[in-house]
Amino acid sequence: QVQLVESGGGLVQPGGSLRLSCAASGSIFGISVMGWYRQAPGNQRELVTVITRGGITNYADSVKERFTISTNSARNMVYLQMSSLKPEDTGVYYCYCNVRGSAYWGQGTQVTVSA
């Protein structure tokens, strides 16, 4: 079992920046992929970005060049640095990890981009 806890969401103006953090605990040794998904009202949950244990990253086209995913050396934290934020980035951001084929999710943190 893995527990994920996000932090860092909030209200930001268009063009602004925000950094999300996710702390993983429990059986973290088996984590192969960590990342972030988001869900806007009325929409399905969608991939934002993921990073593998080997450091390979994948980004949604809509966030490329604006968002950056990273982890710490212990690989029990994953971060999402968001810049040049747009209103369409608004949503609940969920931390995600995969352990031996099983998906784990955080409770989500709200990001609102509005003037």
mmCIF file of C-alpha atoms in Angstrom:
data_model
loop_
_atom_site.group_PDB
_atom_site.id
_atom_site.type_symbol
_atom_site.label_atom_id
_atom_site.label_comp_id
_atom_site.label_asym_id
_atom_site.label_seq_id
_atom_site.Cartn_x
_atom_site.Cartn_y
_atom_site.Cartn_z
ATOM 1 C CA GLN A 1 0.000 0.000 0.000
ATOM 2 C CA VAL A 2 1.098 3.520 -0.805
ATOM 3 C CA GLN A 3 -0.341 6.721 0.574
ATOM 4 C CA LEU A 4 -0.085 9.961 -1.398
ATOM 5 C CA VAL A 5 -0.706 13.425 0.029
ATOM 6 C CA GLU A 6 -0.723 16.516 -2.185
ATOM 7 C CA SER A 7 -0.147 20.112 -1.180
ATOM 8 C CA GLY A 8 0.412 23.473 -2.813
ATOM 9 C CA GLY A 9 -2.815 24.152 -4.657
ATOM 10 C CA GLY A 10 -4.583 27.489 -4.592
ATOM 11 C CA LEU A 11 -5.778 30.505 -6.528
ATOM 12 C CA VAL A 12 -3.407 32.148 -8.998
ATOM 13 C CA GLN A 13 -3.800 34.776 -11.694
ATOM 14 C CA PRO A 14 -3.316 33.926 -15.371
ATOM 15 C CA GLY A 15 0.362 33.966 -16.220
ATOM 16 C CA GLY A 16 1.316 33.108 -12.674
ATOM 17 C CA SER A 17 3.170 30.140 -11.217
ATOM 18 C CA LEU A 18 2.403 27.462 -8.659
ATOM 19 C CA ARG A 19 4.263 24.468 -7.291
ATOM 20 C CA LEU A 20 2.519 21.295 -6.227
ATOM 21 C CA SER A 21 4.098 18.699 -3.961
ATOM 22 C CA CYS A 22 3.149 15.103 -3.276
ATOM 23 C CA ALA A 23 4.514 13.019 -0.420
ATOM 24 C CA ALA A 24 4.485 9.246 -0.793
ATOM 25 C CA SER A 25 4.615 6.876 2.157
ATOM 26 C CA GLY A 26 4.194 3.171 2.728
ATOM 27 C CA SER A 27 5.574 0.621 0.257
ATOM 28 C CA ILE A 28 7.358 3.194 -1.893
ATOM 29 C CA PHE A 29 10.199 0.858 -2.882
ATOM 30 C CA GLY A 30 8.040 -0.665 -5.603
ATOM 31 C CA ILE A 31 7.015 2.608 -7.237
ATOM 32 C CA SER A 32 7.814 2.531 -10.948
ATOM 33 C CA VAL A 33 5.992 5.660 -12.113
ATOM 34 C CA MET A 34 4.853 8.836 -10.374
ATOM 35 C CA GLY A 35 2.958 11.715 -11.819
ATOM 36 C CA TRP A 36 0.071 14.115 -11.934
ATOM 37 C CA TYR A 37 -3.404 14.005 -13.414
ATOM 38 C CA ARG A 38 -6.079 16.677 -13.321
ATOM 39 C CA GLN A 39 -9.839 16.879 -13.601
ATOM 40 C CA ALA A 40 -11.791 19.963 -14.557
ATOM 41 C CA PRO A 41 -15.508 20.259 -13.736
ATOM 42 C CA GLY A 42 -17.549 18.181 -16.155
ATOM 43 C CA ASN A 43 -14.452 16.581 -17.677
ATOM 44 C CA GLN A 44 -12.724 13.272 -17.283
ATOM 45 C CA ARG A 45 -9.480 12.953 -15.369
ATOM 46 C CA GLU A 46 -6.585 13.517 -17.758
ATOM 47 C CA LEU A 47 -2.857 12.996 -17.739
ATOM 48 C CA VAL A 48 -0.719 16.028 -17.003
ATOM 49 C CA THR A 49 2.705 14.440 -16.671
ATOM 50 C CA VAL A 50 4.469 11.347 -15.395
ATOM 51 C CA ILE A 51 8.045 10.389 -14.593
ATOM 52 C CA THR A 52 9.485 6.890 -14.450
ATOM 53 C CA ARG A 53 11.951 5.532 -11.929
ATOM 54 C CA GLY A 54 14.587 5.988 -14.621
ATOM 55 C CA GLY A 55 13.746 9.653 -15.036
ATOM 56 C CA ILE A 56 11.872 9.445 -18.333
ATOM 57 C CA THR A 57 9.104 12.031 -18.508
ATOM 58 C CA ASN A 58 5.938 12.389 -20.531
ATOM 59 C CA TYR A 59 3.845 15.554 -20.735
ATOM 60 C CA ALA A 60 0.431 16.346 -22.126
ATOM 61 C CA ASP A 61 0.790 18.604 -25.173
ATOM 62 C CA SER A 62 -1.220 21.304 -23.422
ATOM 63 C CA VAL A 63 1.374 21.718 -20.654
ATOM 64 C CA LYS A 64 4.663 21.181 -22.509
ATOM 65 C CA GLU A 65 7.163 24.001 -22.023
ATOM 66 C CA ARG A 66 5.083 25.327 -19.083
ATOM 67 C CA PHE A 67 5.058 22.521 -16.504
ATOM 68 C CA THR A 68 7.975 20.554 -15.078
ATOM 69 C CA ILE A 69 7.833 17.338 -13.065
ATOM 70 C CA SER A 70 10.603 16.302 -10.695
ATOM 71 C CA THR A 71 11.298 13.977 -7.801
ATOM 72 C CA ASN A 72 13.697 13.993 -4.881
ATOM 73 C CA SER A 73 16.600 11.569 -4.578
ATOM 74 C CA ALA A 74 14.681 9.324 -2.186
ATOM 75 C CA ARG A 75 11.840 9.186 -4.714
ATOM 76 C CA ASN A 76 9.269 9.710 -1.975
ATOM 77 C CA MET A 77 8.335 13.164 -3.224
ATOM 78 C CA VAL A 78 7.106 14.304 -6.602
ATOM 79 C CA TYR A 79 6.746 17.937 -7.576
ATOM 80 C CA LEU A 80 4.934 19.804 -10.312
ATOM 81 C CA GLN A 81 6.236 23.258 -11.151
ATOM 82 C CA MET A 82 3.605 25.109 -13.152
ATOM 83 C CA SER A 83 4.266 28.393 -14.906
ATOM 84 C CA SER A 84 2.466 30.606 -17.423
ATOM 85 C CA LEU A 85 -0.768 29.269 -16.001
ATOM 86 C CA LYS A 86 -3.950 29.612 -18.008
ATOM 87 C CA PRO A 87 -7.619 29.521 -16.934
ATOM 88 C CA GLU A 88 -7.931 26.168 -18.691
ATOM 89 C CA ASP A 89 -5.403 24.733 -16.242
ATOM 90 C CA THR A 90 -8.041 25.031 -13.533
ATOM 91 C CA GLY A 91 -9.023 21.761 -11.908
ATOM 92 C CA VAL A 92 -8.318 19.268 -9.174
ATOM 93 C CA TYR A 93 -4.787 17.927 -9.475
ATOM 94 C CA TYR A 94 -4.211 14.360 -8.350
ATOM 95 C CA CYS A 95 -0.912 12.757 -7.490
ATOM 96 C CA TYR A 96 -0.495 9.277 -8.955
ATOM 97 C CA CYS A 97 1.873 6.379 -8.665
ATOM 98 C CA ASN A 98 2.092 2.850 -9.993
ATOM 99 C CA VAL A 99 3.344 -0.030 -7.888
ATOM 100 C CA ARG A 100 3.642 -3.397 -9.626
ATOM 101 C CA GLY A 101 0.679 -2.616 -11.858
ATOM 102 C CA SER A 102 -1.524 -1.115 -9.156
ATOM 103 C CA ALA A 103 -2.497 2.547 -9.311
ATOM 104 C CA TYR A 104 -2.612 4.754 -6.245
ATOM 105 C CA TRP A 105 -4.095 8.247 -6.024
ATOM 106 C CA GLY A 106 -3.923 11.170 -3.673
ATOM 107 C CA GLN A 107 -6.993 13.024 -2.476
ATOM 108 C CA GLY A 108 -6.419 15.882 -4.906
ATOM 109 C CA THR A 109 -5.627 19.564 -4.562
ATOM 110 C CA GLN A 110 -7.565 22.384 -6.196
ATOM 111 C CA VAL A 111 -5.828 24.720 -8.631
ATOM 112 C CA THR A 112 -7.812 27.731 -9.791
ATOM 113 C CA VAL A 113 -6.440 30.119 -12.419
ATOM 114 C CA SER A 114 -8.522 33.261 -12.504
ATOM 115 C CA ALA A 115 -8.185 37.019 -12.552
#
